Short mmCIF file of N, CA and C in Angstrom, two decimals:
data_model
loop_
_atom_site.label_atom_id
_atom_site.label_comp_id
_atom_site.label_asym_id
_atom_site.label_seq_id
_atom_site.Cartn_x
_atom_site.Cartn_y
_atom_site.Cartn_z
N MET A 203 47.75 1.81 52.01
CA MET A 203 46.65 1.55 51.09
C MET A 203 47.14 1.77 49.66
N THR A 204 46.80 0.86 48.78
CA THR A 204 47.20 0.93 47.38
C THR A 204 45.98 1.10 46.51
N THR A 205 46.05 2.03 45.54
CA THR A 205 44.97 2.24 44.59
C THR A 205 45.45 1.80 43.21
N VAL A 206 44.66 1.00 42.55
CA VAL A 206 44.99 0.54 41.20
C VAL A 206 44.04 1.22 40.23
N LEU A 207 44.60 1.90 39.27
CA LEU A 207 43.79 2.56 38.25
C LEU A 207 44.02 1.86 36.92
N ARG A 208 42.96 1.65 36.20
CA ARG A 208 43.06 1.05 34.87
C ARG A 208 42.65 2.06 33.82
N HIS A 209 43.33 2.01 32.72
CA HIS A 209 42.95 2.84 31.57
C HIS A 209 42.11 1.97 30.65
N LEU A 210 40.89 2.40 30.38
CA LEU A 210 40.00 1.64 29.51
C LEU A 210 39.83 2.37 28.19
N LEU A 211 39.82 1.61 27.12
CA LEU A 211 39.59 2.19 25.79
C LEU A 211 38.12 2.02 25.41
N TRP A 212 37.59 3.06 24.83
CA TRP A 212 36.20 3.06 24.37
C TRP A 212 36.18 3.47 22.91
N ARG A 213 35.13 3.06 22.23
CA ARG A 213 34.91 3.53 20.87
C ARG A 213 33.43 3.89 20.75
N ILE A 214 33.15 4.72 19.78
CA ILE A 214 31.77 5.12 19.51
C ILE A 214 31.44 4.65 18.10
N LYS A 215 30.21 4.16 17.92
CA LYS A 215 29.83 3.63 16.62
C LYS A 215 28.32 3.79 16.45
N PRO A 216 27.82 3.61 15.23
CA PRO A 216 26.37 3.69 15.01
C PRO A 216 25.65 2.61 15.83
N ASP A 217 24.51 2.98 16.37
CA ASP A 217 23.70 2.04 17.15
C ASP A 217 23.16 0.97 16.19
N PRO A 218 23.45 -0.32 16.44
CA PRO A 218 22.98 -1.36 15.52
C PRO A 218 21.45 -1.49 15.51
N ASP A 219 20.79 -1.01 16.55
CA ASP A 219 19.32 -1.08 16.62
C ASP A 219 18.66 0.21 16.14
N ARG A 220 19.45 1.07 15.51
CA ARG A 220 18.96 2.41 15.14
C ARG A 220 18.07 2.38 13.92
N GLN A 221 17.36 3.47 13.78
CA GLN A 221 16.64 3.72 12.54
C GLN A 221 17.56 4.58 11.67
N ALA A 222 17.13 4.85 10.48
CA ALA A 222 17.92 5.70 9.58
C ALA A 222 18.10 7.08 10.20
N PRO A 223 19.19 7.78 9.85
CA PRO A 223 19.38 9.14 10.36
C PRO A 223 18.19 10.04 10.00
N THR A 224 17.87 10.96 10.87
CA THR A 224 16.81 11.93 10.59
C THR A 224 17.44 13.28 10.30
N ARG A 225 16.74 14.10 9.55
CA ARG A 225 17.30 15.39 9.14
C ARG A 225 16.20 16.42 8.96
N TYR A 226 16.60 17.66 8.97
CA TYR A 226 15.70 18.75 8.58
C TYR A 226 16.55 19.88 8.02
N VAL A 227 15.91 20.76 7.27
CA VAL A 227 16.56 21.91 6.66
C VAL A 227 15.94 23.16 7.27
N GLN A 228 16.78 24.12 7.64
CA GLN A 228 16.30 25.37 8.23
C GLN A 228 16.74 26.56 7.38
N CYS A 229 15.80 27.44 7.12
CA CYS A 229 16.10 28.66 6.36
C CYS A 229 16.94 29.59 7.23
N ARG A 230 18.03 30.11 6.67
CA ARG A 230 18.89 31.01 7.43
C ARG A 230 18.37 32.45 7.41
N ASP A 231 17.39 32.73 6.54
CA ASP A 231 16.84 34.08 6.48
C ASP A 231 15.70 34.30 7.46
N CYS A 232 14.84 33.28 7.64
CA CYS A 232 13.66 33.47 8.48
C CYS A 232 13.50 32.42 9.58
N ASP A 233 14.42 31.45 9.66
CA ASP A 233 14.38 30.38 10.67
C ASP A 233 13.22 29.40 10.50
N ASP A 234 12.45 29.50 9.42
CA ASP A 234 11.44 28.49 9.14
C ASP A 234 12.17 27.20 8.82
N ARG A 235 11.56 26.05 9.10
CA ARG A 235 12.25 24.79 8.86
C ARG A 235 11.32 23.72 8.33
N SER A 236 11.93 22.76 7.68
CA SER A 236 11.18 21.64 7.11
C SER A 236 10.76 20.69 8.23
N PRO A 237 9.81 19.80 7.93
CA PRO A 237 9.52 18.73 8.88
C PRO A 237 10.75 17.81 8.99
N THR A 238 10.87 17.11 10.10
CA THR A 238 11.95 16.14 10.27
C THR A 238 11.65 14.92 9.41
N GLU A 239 12.60 14.56 8.57
CA GLU A 239 12.42 13.48 7.60
C GLU A 239 13.61 12.54 7.63
N VAL A 240 13.42 11.35 7.13
CA VAL A 240 14.53 10.42 6.90
C VAL A 240 15.11 10.69 5.51
N SER A 241 14.29 11.11 4.59
CA SER A 241 14.70 11.30 3.20
C SER A 241 15.30 12.69 2.99
N GLN A 242 16.53 12.72 2.47
CA GLN A 242 17.15 14.01 2.15
C GLN A 242 16.39 14.70 1.02
N SER A 243 15.86 13.92 0.08
CA SER A 243 15.17 14.53 -1.05
C SER A 243 13.91 15.27 -0.59
N GLU A 244 13.23 14.79 0.45
CA GLU A 244 12.06 15.51 0.98
C GLU A 244 12.47 16.86 1.56
N CYS A 245 13.60 16.90 2.24
CA CYS A 245 14.10 18.17 2.79
C CYS A 245 14.50 19.12 1.66
N ASP A 246 15.14 18.56 0.63
CA ASP A 246 15.52 19.39 -0.52
C ASP A 246 14.30 19.98 -1.21
N LEU A 247 13.26 19.18 -1.37
CA LEU A 247 12.02 19.68 -1.99
C LEU A 247 11.41 20.80 -1.15
N TRP A 248 11.44 20.64 0.17
CA TRP A 248 10.91 21.69 1.04
C TRP A 248 11.68 22.99 0.83
N ALA A 249 13.02 22.89 0.77
CA ALA A 249 13.84 24.10 0.59
C ALA A 249 13.56 24.77 -0.76
N MET A 250 13.40 23.99 -1.81
CA MET A 250 13.11 24.58 -3.12
C MET A 250 11.73 25.23 -3.13
N ASP A 251 10.77 24.59 -2.49
CA ASP A 251 9.43 25.18 -2.39
C ASP A 251 9.47 26.48 -1.58
N HIS A 252 10.21 26.46 -0.48
CA HIS A 252 10.34 27.66 0.36
C HIS A 252 11.00 28.80 -0.42
N SER A 253 12.03 28.47 -1.20
CA SER A 253 12.68 29.49 -2.03
C SER A 253 11.71 30.09 -3.03
N GLY A 254 10.88 29.25 -3.64
CA GLY A 254 9.90 29.73 -4.60
C GLY A 254 8.86 30.65 -3.98
N ARG A 255 8.48 30.38 -2.73
CA ARG A 255 7.47 31.20 -2.05
C ARG A 255 8.04 32.47 -1.45
N THR A 256 9.31 32.45 -1.02
CA THR A 256 9.85 33.57 -0.23
C THR A 256 11.05 34.27 -0.87
N ASN A 257 11.65 33.65 -1.88
CA ASN A 257 12.89 34.12 -2.50
C ASN A 257 14.08 34.03 -1.53
N HIS A 258 13.95 33.28 -0.44
CA HIS A 258 15.08 33.01 0.45
C HIS A 258 15.93 31.92 -0.19
N ARG A 259 17.25 32.04 -0.05
CA ARG A 259 18.12 31.09 -0.76
C ARG A 259 19.20 30.46 0.09
N LYS A 260 19.23 30.73 1.39
CA LYS A 260 20.28 30.18 2.26
C LYS A 260 19.66 29.24 3.28
N TYR A 261 20.22 28.04 3.37
CA TYR A 261 19.67 27.00 4.24
C TYR A 261 20.79 26.30 5.00
N ARG A 262 20.43 25.69 6.08
CA ARG A 262 21.35 24.86 6.85
C ARG A 262 20.68 23.51 7.07
N GLU A 263 21.41 22.43 6.81
CA GLU A 263 20.86 21.09 7.00
C GLU A 263 21.36 20.53 8.33
N PHE A 264 20.46 19.91 9.09
CA PHE A 264 20.79 19.25 10.34
C PHE A 264 20.47 17.77 10.19
N ALA A 265 21.37 16.92 10.63
CA ALA A 265 21.14 15.47 10.58
C ALA A 265 21.54 14.87 11.92
N ALA A 266 20.80 13.86 12.34
CA ALA A 266 21.09 13.20 13.62
C ALA A 266 21.06 11.69 13.43
N SER A 267 22.05 11.04 14.01
CA SER A 267 22.14 9.58 14.01
C SER A 267 22.27 9.10 15.45
N ASP A 268 21.75 7.93 15.72
CA ASP A 268 21.89 7.33 17.04
C ASP A 268 23.23 6.61 17.12
N LEU A 269 23.93 6.82 18.23
CA LEU A 269 25.25 6.22 18.44
C LEU A 269 25.27 5.46 19.76
N VAL A 270 26.21 4.54 19.88
CA VAL A 270 26.45 3.84 21.14
C VAL A 270 27.96 3.80 21.39
N THR A 271 28.33 3.66 22.64
CA THR A 271 29.73 3.45 22.97
C THR A 271 29.89 2.01 23.42
N GLU A 272 31.11 1.50 23.24
CA GLU A 272 31.41 0.17 23.74
C GLU A 272 32.86 0.13 24.18
N ARG A 273 33.09 -0.65 25.18
CA ARG A 273 34.44 -0.79 25.69
C ARG A 273 35.24 -1.70 24.77
N VAL A 274 36.46 -1.33 24.50
CA VAL A 274 37.35 -2.12 23.66
C VAL A 274 38.10 -3.08 24.56
N ARG A 275 38.04 -4.33 24.25
CA ARG A 275 38.74 -5.33 25.07
C ARG A 275 40.24 -5.26 24.78
N ALA A 276 41.02 -5.28 25.84
CA ALA A 276 42.47 -5.25 25.69
C ALA A 276 42.95 -6.60 25.18
N PRO A 277 43.97 -6.61 24.33
CA PRO A 277 44.51 -7.89 23.87
C PRO A 277 45.13 -8.64 25.03
N ARG A 278 45.03 -9.94 25.00
CA ARG A 278 45.57 -10.75 26.11
C ARG A 278 46.86 -11.39 25.73
#
């Protein structure tokens, strides 16, 4: 019995049917977080408002994009 194995190449790329990346900002002092937004400026405004109310000054930004994989065709 003979087994044939093929090596396939794949790539990952942005999903062409995707919406814009979504993001949120989370306070590192109290774990409060902004609403999930497409606009970075909305997240920035939330962080500045939160700093004004709490005097917290450390934040972490999270962003998510939709991705797809596709098989790369071998040259013939």
